mmCIF file of C-alpha atoms and ligand atoms in Angstrom:
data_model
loop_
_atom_site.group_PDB
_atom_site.id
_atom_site.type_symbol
_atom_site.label_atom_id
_atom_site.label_comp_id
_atom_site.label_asym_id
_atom_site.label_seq_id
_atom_site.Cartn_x
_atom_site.Cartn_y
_atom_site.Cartn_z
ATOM 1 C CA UNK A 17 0.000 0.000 0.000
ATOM 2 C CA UNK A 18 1.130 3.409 -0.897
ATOM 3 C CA UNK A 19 0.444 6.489 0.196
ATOM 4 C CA UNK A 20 -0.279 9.283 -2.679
ATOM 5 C CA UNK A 21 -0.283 13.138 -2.202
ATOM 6 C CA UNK A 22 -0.994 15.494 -4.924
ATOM 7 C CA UNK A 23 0.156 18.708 -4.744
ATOM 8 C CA UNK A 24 -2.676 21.257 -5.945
ATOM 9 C CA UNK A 25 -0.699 24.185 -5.965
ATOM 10 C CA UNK A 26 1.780 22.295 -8.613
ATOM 11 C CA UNK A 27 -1.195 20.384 -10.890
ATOM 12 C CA UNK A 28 -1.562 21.553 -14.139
ATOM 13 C CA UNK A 29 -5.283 19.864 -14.398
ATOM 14 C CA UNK A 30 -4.252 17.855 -17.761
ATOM 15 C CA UNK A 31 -5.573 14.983 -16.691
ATOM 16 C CA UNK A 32 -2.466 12.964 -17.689
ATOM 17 C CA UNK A 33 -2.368 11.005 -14.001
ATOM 18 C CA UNK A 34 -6.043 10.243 -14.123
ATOM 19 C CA UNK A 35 -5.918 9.017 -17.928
ATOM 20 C CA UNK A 36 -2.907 6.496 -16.882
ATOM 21 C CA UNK A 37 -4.720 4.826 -13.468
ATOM 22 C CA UNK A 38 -5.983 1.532 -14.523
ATOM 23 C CA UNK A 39 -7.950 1.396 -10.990
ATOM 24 C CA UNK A 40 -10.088 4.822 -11.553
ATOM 25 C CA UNK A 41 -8.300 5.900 -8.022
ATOM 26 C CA UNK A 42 -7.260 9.428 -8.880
ATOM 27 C CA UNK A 43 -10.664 11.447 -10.621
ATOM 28 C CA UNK A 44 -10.835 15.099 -11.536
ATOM 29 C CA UNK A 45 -12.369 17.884 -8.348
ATOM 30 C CA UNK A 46 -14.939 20.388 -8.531
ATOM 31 C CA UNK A 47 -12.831 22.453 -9.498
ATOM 32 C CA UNK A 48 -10.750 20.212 -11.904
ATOM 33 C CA UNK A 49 -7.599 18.996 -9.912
ATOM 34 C CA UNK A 50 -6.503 15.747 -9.949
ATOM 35 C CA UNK A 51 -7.636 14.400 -6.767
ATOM 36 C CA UNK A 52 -7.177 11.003 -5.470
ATOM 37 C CA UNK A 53 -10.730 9.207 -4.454
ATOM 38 C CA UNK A 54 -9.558 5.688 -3.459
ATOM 39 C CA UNK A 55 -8.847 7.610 0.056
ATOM 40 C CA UNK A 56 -7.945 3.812 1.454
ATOM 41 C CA UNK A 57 -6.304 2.848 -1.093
ATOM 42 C CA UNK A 58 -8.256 0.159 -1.655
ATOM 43 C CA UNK A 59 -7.746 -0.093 -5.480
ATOM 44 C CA UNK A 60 -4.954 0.867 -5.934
ATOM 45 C CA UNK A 61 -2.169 -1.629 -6.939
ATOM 46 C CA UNK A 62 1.008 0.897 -5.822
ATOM 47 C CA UNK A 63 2.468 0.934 -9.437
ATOM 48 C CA UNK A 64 3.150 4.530 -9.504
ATOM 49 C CA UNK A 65 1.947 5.715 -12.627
ATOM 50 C CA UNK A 66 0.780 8.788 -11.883
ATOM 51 C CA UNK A 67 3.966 9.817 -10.086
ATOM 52 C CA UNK A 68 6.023 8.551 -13.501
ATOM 53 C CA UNK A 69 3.697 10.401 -15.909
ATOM 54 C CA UNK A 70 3.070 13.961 -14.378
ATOM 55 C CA UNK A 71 4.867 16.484 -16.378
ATOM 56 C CA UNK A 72 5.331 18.978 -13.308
ATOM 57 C CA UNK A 73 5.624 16.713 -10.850
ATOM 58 C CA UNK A 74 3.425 17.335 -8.733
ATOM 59 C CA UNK A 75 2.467 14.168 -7.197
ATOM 60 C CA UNK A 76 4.446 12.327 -4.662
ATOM 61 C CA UNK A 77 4.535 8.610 -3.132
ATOM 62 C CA UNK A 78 5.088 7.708 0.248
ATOM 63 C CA UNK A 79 6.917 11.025 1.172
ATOM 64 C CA UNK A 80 9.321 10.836 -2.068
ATOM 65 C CA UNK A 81 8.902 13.496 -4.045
ATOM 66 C CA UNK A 82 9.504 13.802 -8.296
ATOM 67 C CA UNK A 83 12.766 15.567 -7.658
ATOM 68 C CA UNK A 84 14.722 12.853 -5.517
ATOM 69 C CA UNK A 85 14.080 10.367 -7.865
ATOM 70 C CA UNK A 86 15.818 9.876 -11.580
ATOM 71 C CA UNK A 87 14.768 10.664 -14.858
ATOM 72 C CA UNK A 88 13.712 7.547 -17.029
ATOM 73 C CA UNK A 89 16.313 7.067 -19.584
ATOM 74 C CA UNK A 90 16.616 4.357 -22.793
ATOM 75 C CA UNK A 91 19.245 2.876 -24.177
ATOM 76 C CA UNK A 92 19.619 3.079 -27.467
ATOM 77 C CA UNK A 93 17.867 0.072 -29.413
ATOM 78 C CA UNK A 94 20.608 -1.007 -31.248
ATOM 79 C CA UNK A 95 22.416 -1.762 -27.463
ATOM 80 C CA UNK A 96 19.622 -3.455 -26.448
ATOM 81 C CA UNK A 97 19.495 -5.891 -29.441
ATOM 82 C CA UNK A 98 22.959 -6.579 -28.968
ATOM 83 C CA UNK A 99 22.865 -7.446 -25.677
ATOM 84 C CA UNK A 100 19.553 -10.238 -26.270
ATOM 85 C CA UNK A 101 21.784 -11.405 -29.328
ATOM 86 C CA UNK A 102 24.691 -11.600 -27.393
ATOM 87 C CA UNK A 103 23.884 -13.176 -24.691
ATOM 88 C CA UNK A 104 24.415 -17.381 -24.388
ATOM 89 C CA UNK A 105 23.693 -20.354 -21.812
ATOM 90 C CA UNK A 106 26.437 -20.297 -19.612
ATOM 91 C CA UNK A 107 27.484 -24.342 -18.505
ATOM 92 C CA UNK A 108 31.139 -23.455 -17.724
ATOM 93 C CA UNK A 109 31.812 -21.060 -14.617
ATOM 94 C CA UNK A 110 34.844 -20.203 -12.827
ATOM 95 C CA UNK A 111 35.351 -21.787 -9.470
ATOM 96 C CA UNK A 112 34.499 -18.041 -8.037
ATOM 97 C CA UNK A 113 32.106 -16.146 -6.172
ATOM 98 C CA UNK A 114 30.547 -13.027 -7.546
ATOM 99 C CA UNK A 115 31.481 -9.481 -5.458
ATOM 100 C CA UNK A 116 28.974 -8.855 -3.120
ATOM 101 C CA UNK A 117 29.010 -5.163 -4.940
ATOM 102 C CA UNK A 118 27.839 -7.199 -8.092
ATOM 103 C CA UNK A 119 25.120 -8.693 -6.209
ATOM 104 C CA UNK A 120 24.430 -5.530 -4.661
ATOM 105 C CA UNK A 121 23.177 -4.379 -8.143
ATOM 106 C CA UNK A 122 21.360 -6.959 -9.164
ATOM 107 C CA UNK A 123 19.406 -6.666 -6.070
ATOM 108 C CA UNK A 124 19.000 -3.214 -6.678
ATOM 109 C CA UNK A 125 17.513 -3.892 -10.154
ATOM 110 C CA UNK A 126 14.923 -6.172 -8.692
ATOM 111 C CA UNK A 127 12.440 -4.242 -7.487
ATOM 112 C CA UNK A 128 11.790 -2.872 -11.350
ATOM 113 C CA UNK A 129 10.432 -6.273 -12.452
ATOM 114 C CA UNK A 130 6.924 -6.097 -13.416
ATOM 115 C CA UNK A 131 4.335 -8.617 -11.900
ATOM 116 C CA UNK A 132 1.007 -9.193 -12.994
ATOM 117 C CA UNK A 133 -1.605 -6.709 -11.112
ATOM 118 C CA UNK A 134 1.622 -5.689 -8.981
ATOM 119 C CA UNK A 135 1.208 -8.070 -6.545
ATOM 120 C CA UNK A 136 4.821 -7.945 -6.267
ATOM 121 C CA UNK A 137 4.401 -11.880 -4.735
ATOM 122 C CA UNK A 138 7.510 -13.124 -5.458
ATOM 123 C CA UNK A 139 10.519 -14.334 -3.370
ATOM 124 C CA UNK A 140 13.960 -14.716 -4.449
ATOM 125 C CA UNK A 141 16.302 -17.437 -3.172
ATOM 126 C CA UNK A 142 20.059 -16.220 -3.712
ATOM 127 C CA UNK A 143 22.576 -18.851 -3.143
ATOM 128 C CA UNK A 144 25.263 -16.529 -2.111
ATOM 129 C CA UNK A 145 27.726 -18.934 -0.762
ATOM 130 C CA UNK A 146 29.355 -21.534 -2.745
ATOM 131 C CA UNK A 147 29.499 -23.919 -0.087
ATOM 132 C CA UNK A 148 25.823 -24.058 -0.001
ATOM 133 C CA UNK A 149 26.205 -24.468 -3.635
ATOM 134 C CA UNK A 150 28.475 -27.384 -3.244
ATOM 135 C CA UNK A 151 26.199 -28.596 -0.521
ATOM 136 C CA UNK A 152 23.002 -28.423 -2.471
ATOM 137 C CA UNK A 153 24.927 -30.075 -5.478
ATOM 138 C CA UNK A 154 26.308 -32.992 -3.507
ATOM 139 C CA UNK A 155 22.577 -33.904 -2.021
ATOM 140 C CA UNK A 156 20.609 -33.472 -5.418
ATOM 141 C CA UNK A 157 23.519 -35.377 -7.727
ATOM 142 C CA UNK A 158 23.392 -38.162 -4.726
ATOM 143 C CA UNK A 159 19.808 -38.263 -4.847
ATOM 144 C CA UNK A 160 19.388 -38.539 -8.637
ATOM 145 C CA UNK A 161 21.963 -41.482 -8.984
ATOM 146 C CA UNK A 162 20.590 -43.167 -6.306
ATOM 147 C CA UNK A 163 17.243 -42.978 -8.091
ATOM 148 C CA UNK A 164 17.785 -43.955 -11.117
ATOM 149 C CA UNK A 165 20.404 -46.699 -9.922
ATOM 150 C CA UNK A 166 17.230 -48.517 -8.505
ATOM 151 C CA UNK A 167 15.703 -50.504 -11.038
ATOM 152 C CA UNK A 168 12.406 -49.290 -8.993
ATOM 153 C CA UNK A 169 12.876 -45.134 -8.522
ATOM 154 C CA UNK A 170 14.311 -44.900 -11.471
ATOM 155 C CA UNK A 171 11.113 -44.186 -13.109
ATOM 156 C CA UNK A 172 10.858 -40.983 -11.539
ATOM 157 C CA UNK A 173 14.017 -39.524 -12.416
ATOM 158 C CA UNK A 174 12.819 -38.885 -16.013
ATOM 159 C CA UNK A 175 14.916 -37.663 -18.369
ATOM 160 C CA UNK A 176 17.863 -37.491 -16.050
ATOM 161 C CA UNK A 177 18.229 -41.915 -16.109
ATOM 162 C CA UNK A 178 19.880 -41.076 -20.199
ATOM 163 C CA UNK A 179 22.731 -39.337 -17.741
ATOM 164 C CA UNK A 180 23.286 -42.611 -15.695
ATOM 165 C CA UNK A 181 26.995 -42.767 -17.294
ATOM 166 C CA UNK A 182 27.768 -38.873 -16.299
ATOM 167 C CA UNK A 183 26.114 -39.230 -12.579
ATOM 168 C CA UNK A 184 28.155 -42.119 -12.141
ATOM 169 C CA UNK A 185 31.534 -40.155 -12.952
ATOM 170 C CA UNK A 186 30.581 -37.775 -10.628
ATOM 171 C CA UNK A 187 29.668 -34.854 -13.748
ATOM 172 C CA UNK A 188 27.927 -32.038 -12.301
ATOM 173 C CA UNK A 189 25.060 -32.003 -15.238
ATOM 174 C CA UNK A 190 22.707 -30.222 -13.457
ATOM 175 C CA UNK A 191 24.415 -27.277 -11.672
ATOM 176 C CA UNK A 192 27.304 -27.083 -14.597
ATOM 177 C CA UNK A 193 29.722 -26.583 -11.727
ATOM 178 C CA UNK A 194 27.724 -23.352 -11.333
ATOM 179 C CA UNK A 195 29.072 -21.281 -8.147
ATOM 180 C CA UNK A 196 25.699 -19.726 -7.364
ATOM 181 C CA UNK A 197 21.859 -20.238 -8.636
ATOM 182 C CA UNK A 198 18.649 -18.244 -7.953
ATOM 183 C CA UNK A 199 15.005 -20.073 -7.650
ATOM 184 C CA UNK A 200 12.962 -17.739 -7.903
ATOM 185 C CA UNK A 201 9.271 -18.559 -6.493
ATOM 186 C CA UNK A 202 5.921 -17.199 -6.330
ATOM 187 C CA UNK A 203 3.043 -16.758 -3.656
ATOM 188 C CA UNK A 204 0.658 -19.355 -4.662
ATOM 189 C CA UNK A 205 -2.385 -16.545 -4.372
ATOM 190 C CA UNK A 206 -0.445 -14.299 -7.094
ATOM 191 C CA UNK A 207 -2.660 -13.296 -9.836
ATOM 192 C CA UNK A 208 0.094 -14.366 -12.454
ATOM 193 C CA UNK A 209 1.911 -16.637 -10.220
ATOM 194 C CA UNK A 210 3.457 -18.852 -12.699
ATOM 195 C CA UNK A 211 4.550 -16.045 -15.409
ATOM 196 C CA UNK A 212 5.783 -13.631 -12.662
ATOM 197 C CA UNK A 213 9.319 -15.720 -12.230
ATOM 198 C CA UNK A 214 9.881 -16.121 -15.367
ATOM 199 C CA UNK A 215 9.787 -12.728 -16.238
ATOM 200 C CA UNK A 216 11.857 -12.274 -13.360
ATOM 201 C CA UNK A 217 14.410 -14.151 -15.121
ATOM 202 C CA UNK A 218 14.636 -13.091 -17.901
ATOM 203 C CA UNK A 219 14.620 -9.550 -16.520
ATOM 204 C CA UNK A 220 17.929 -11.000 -14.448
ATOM 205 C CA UNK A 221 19.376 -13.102 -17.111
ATOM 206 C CA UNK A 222 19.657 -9.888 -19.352
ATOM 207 C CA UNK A 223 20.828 -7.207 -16.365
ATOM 208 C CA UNK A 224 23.465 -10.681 -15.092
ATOM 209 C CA UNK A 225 25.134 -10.796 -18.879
ATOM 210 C CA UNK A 226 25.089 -6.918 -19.292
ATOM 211 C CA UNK A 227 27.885 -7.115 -16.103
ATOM 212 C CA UNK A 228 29.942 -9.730 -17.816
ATOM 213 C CA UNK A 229 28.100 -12.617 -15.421
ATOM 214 C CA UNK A 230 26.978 -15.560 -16.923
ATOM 215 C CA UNK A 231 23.702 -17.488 -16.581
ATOM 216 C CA UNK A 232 21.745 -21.026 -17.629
ATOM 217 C CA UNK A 233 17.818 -21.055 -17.174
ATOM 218 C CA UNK A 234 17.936 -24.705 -15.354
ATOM 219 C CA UNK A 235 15.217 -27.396 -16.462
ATOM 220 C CA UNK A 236 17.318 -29.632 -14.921
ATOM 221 C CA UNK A 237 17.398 -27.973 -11.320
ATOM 222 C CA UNK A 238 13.652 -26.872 -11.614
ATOM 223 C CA UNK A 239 12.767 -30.999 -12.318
ATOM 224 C CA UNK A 240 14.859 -31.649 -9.078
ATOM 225 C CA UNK A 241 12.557 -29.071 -7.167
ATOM 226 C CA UNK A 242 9.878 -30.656 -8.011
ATOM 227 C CA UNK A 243 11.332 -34.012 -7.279
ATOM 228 C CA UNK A 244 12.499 -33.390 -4.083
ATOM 229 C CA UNK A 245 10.154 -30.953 -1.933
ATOM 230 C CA UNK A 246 12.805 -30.886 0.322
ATOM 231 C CA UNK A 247 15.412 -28.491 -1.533
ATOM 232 C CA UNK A 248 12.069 -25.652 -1.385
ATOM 233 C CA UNK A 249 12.726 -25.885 2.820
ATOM 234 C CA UNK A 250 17.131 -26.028 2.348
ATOM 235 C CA UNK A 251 17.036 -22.931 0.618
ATOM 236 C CA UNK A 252 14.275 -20.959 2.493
ATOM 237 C CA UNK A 253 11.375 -20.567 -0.029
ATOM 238 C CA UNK A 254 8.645 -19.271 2.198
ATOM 239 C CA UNK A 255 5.369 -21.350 3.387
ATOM 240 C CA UNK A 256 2.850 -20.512 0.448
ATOM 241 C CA UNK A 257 5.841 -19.985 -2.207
ATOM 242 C CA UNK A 258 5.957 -22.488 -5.231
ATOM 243 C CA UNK A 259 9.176 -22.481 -6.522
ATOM 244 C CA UNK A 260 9.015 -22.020 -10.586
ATOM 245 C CA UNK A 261 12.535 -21.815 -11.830
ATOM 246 C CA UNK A 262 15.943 -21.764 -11.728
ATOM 247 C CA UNK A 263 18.850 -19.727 -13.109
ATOM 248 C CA UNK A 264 22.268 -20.513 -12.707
ATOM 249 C CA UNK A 265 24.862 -17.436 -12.300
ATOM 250 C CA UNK A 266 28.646 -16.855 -12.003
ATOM 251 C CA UNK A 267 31.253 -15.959 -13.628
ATOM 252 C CA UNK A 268 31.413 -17.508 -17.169
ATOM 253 C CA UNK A 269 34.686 -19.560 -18.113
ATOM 254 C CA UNK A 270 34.049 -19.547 -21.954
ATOM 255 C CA UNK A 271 33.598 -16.683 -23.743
ATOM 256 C CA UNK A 272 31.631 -16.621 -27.239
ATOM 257 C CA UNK A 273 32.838 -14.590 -29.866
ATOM 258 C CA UNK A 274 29.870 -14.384 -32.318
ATOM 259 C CA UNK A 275 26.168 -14.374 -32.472
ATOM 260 C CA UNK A 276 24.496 -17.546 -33.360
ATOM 261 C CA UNK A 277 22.098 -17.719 -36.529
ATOM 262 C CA UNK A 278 19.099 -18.834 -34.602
ATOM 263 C CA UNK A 279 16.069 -21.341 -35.707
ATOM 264 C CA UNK A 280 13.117 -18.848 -36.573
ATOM 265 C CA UNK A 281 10.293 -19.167 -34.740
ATOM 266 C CA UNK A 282 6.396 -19.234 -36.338
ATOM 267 C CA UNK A 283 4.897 -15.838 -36.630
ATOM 268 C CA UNK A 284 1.364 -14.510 -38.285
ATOM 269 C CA UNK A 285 1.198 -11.206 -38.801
ATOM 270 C CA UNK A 286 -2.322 -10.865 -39.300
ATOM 271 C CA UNK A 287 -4.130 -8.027 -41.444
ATOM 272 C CA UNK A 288 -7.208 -9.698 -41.446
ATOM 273 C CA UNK A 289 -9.205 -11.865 -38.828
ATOM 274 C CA UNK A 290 -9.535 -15.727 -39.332
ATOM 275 C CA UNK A 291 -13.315 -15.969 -39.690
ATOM 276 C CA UNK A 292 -13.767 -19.928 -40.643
ATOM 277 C CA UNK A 293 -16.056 -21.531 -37.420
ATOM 278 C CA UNK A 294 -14.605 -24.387 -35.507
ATOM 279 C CA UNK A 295 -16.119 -27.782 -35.659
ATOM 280 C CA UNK A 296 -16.700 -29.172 -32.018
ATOM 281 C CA UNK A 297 -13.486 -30.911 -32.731
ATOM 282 C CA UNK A 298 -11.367 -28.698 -33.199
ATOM 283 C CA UNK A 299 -12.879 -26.653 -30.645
ATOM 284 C CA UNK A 300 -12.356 -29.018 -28.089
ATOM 285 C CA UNK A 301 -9.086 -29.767 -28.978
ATOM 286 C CA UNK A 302 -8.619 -25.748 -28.711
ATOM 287 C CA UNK A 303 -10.045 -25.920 -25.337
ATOM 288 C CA UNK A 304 -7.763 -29.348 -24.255
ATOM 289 C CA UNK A 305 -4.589 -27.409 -25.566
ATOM 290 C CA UNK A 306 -5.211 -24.746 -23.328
ATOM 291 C CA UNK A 307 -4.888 -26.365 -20.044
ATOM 292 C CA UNK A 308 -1.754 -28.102 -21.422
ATOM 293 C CA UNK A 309 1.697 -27.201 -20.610
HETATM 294 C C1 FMN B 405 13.368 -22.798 -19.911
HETATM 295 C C2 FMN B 405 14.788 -23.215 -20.198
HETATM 296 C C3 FMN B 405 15.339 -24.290 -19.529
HETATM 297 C C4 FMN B 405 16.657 -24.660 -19.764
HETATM 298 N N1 FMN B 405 17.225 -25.672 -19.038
HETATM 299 C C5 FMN B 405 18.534 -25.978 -19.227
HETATM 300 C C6 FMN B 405 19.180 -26.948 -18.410
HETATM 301 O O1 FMN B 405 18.589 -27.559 -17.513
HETATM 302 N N2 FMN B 405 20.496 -27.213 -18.617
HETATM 303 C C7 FMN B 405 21.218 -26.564 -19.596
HETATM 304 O O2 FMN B 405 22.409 -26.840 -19.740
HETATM 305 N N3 FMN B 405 20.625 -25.615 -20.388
HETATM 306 C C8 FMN B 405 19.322 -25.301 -20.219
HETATM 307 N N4 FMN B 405 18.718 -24.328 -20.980
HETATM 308 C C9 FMN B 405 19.516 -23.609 -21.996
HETATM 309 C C10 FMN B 405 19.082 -24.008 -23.422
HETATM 310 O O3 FMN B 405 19.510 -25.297 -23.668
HETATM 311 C C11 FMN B 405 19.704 -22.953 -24.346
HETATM 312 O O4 FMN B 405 18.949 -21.781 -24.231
HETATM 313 C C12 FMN B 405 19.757 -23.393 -25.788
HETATM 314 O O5 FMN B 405 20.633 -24.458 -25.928
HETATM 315 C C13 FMN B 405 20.237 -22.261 -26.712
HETATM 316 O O6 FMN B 405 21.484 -21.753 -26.297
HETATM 317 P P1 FMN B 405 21.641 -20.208 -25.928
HETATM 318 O O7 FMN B 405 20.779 -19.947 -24.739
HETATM 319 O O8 FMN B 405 23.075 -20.010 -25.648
HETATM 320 O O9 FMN B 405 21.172 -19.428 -27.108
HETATM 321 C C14 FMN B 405 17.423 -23.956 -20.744
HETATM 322 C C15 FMN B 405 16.840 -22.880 -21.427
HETATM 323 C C16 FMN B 405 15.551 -22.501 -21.147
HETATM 324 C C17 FMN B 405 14.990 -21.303 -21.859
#
């Protein structure tokens, strides 16, 4: 919850601020100011809009005014698109923790992640040390080959009993050797609670490889989550917190010296709507492919 003020004797009446709030909290007075009307905040989903948007300033949130905070400022495009072409699947890190100044900024960046309705439900699960690393690795590589070494178990291991050979020579396939990983996971009541982390991720992957880090979205770790409810408690996701997934980070050992020429992916551009009716067919099969996945 946040608390808004707007300063009358600054507002221009453009409406701007009331145009921009999704939750009709901030409405127009008698004698045309904007003026908030969600007095408890009831409605309002803190996402700060109307502080962002007006052009004089003259709204603040909880106490901060428009002049203590920074100017919003782009990098040019071309940067950007560099830096998503640029940036690779890290599997081989250096044997190294990362600064705590360089973790400093990435938890600084955090709190700009969008999450649907700005429910903000997420929890982050830094493993800082790399002896918890190495103590996280041991248990889950144990675990696995002990699973699928059991003619029984192995069953559940999934796709990881094709690895038997590497689990068995003590290959770190799942962690890459990584120094460090973040599970990122969401409060079960979050409106978008299973597109929230993800988002997350990528929104870290990007910010990690723009600092010369490197990072691996982990399948592999995620499936072990999921196999073993136990990691959620050894690395402190809250009660009510699913964990979703898992990015490794450190310092990269490799470095790639071109872009890749990626697989394309299916696009319709679409200047015209697809009118033809579904059969009850292929509208249940519509229907069925939506609860997939
Ligand atoms: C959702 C997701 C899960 C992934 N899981 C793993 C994993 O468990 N282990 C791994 O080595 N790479 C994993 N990757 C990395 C992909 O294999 C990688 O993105 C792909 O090979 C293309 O390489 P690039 O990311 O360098 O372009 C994953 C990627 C994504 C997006």
């Amino acid at each position: 919850m946040i608390d808004i003020s707007i300063d009358k004797e600054k507002c221009i009446k453009c409406g701007a601020c009331i145009r921009d709030c999704i939750t009709y909290s901030i409405e127009r007075d008698e004698n045309g100011f904007a003026s908030i009307t969600d007095k408890n905040n009831s409605n309002c989903i803190s996402c700060q809009h109307c502080f962002a948007i007006c052009p004089v300033g003259a709204i603040s949130v909880n106490n901060i005014s428009p002049e203590e905070v920074l100017g919003s400022n782009f990098p040019n495009s071309e940067d950007v698109l560099n830096l998503i072409r640029s940036r690779r699947s890290i599997r081989q890190f250096e044997d190294e923790e990362i600064s705590s100044e360089t973790w400093e900024k990435i938890k600084e960046m955090l709190p700009y992640i969008p999450t649907g309705c700005n429910y903000n439900g997420l929890h982050f699960s830094i493993i800082k040390s790399k002896h918890c690393m190495d103590r996280i690795r041991e248990y889950v590589n144990a675990k696995i080959l002990k699973l699928i070494s059991n003619k029984y178990t192995k069953n559940y291991a999934g796709k990881f009993v094709k690895f038997k050979k590497a689990f068995e020579n003590n290959e770190d396939i799942i962690f890459r050797n990584s120094p460090h990983m973040i599970i990122v996971s969401s409060d079960i009541k979050a409106p978008c609670a299973s597109v929230d982390p993800i988002i997350a991720l990528s929104y870290i992957e990007l910010y990690a490889q723009s600092l010369g880090l490197g990072t691996c979205w982990c399948g592999f770790a995620q499936a072990c989550f999921k196999l073993m409810p136990e990691l959620s408690n050894m690395t402190n996701i809250p009660n009510n917190y699913k964990p979703v997934y898992v990015m490794l980070i450190g310092k990269p050992a490799v470095k790639y010296i071109r872009i890749t020429k990626p697989n394309e992916f299916s696009i319709s551009e679409l200047n015209e709507i697809n009118d033809t009716k579904l059969n009850i067919i292929q509208k249940l099969r519509r229907i069925l492919l939506n609860f997939v996945c």
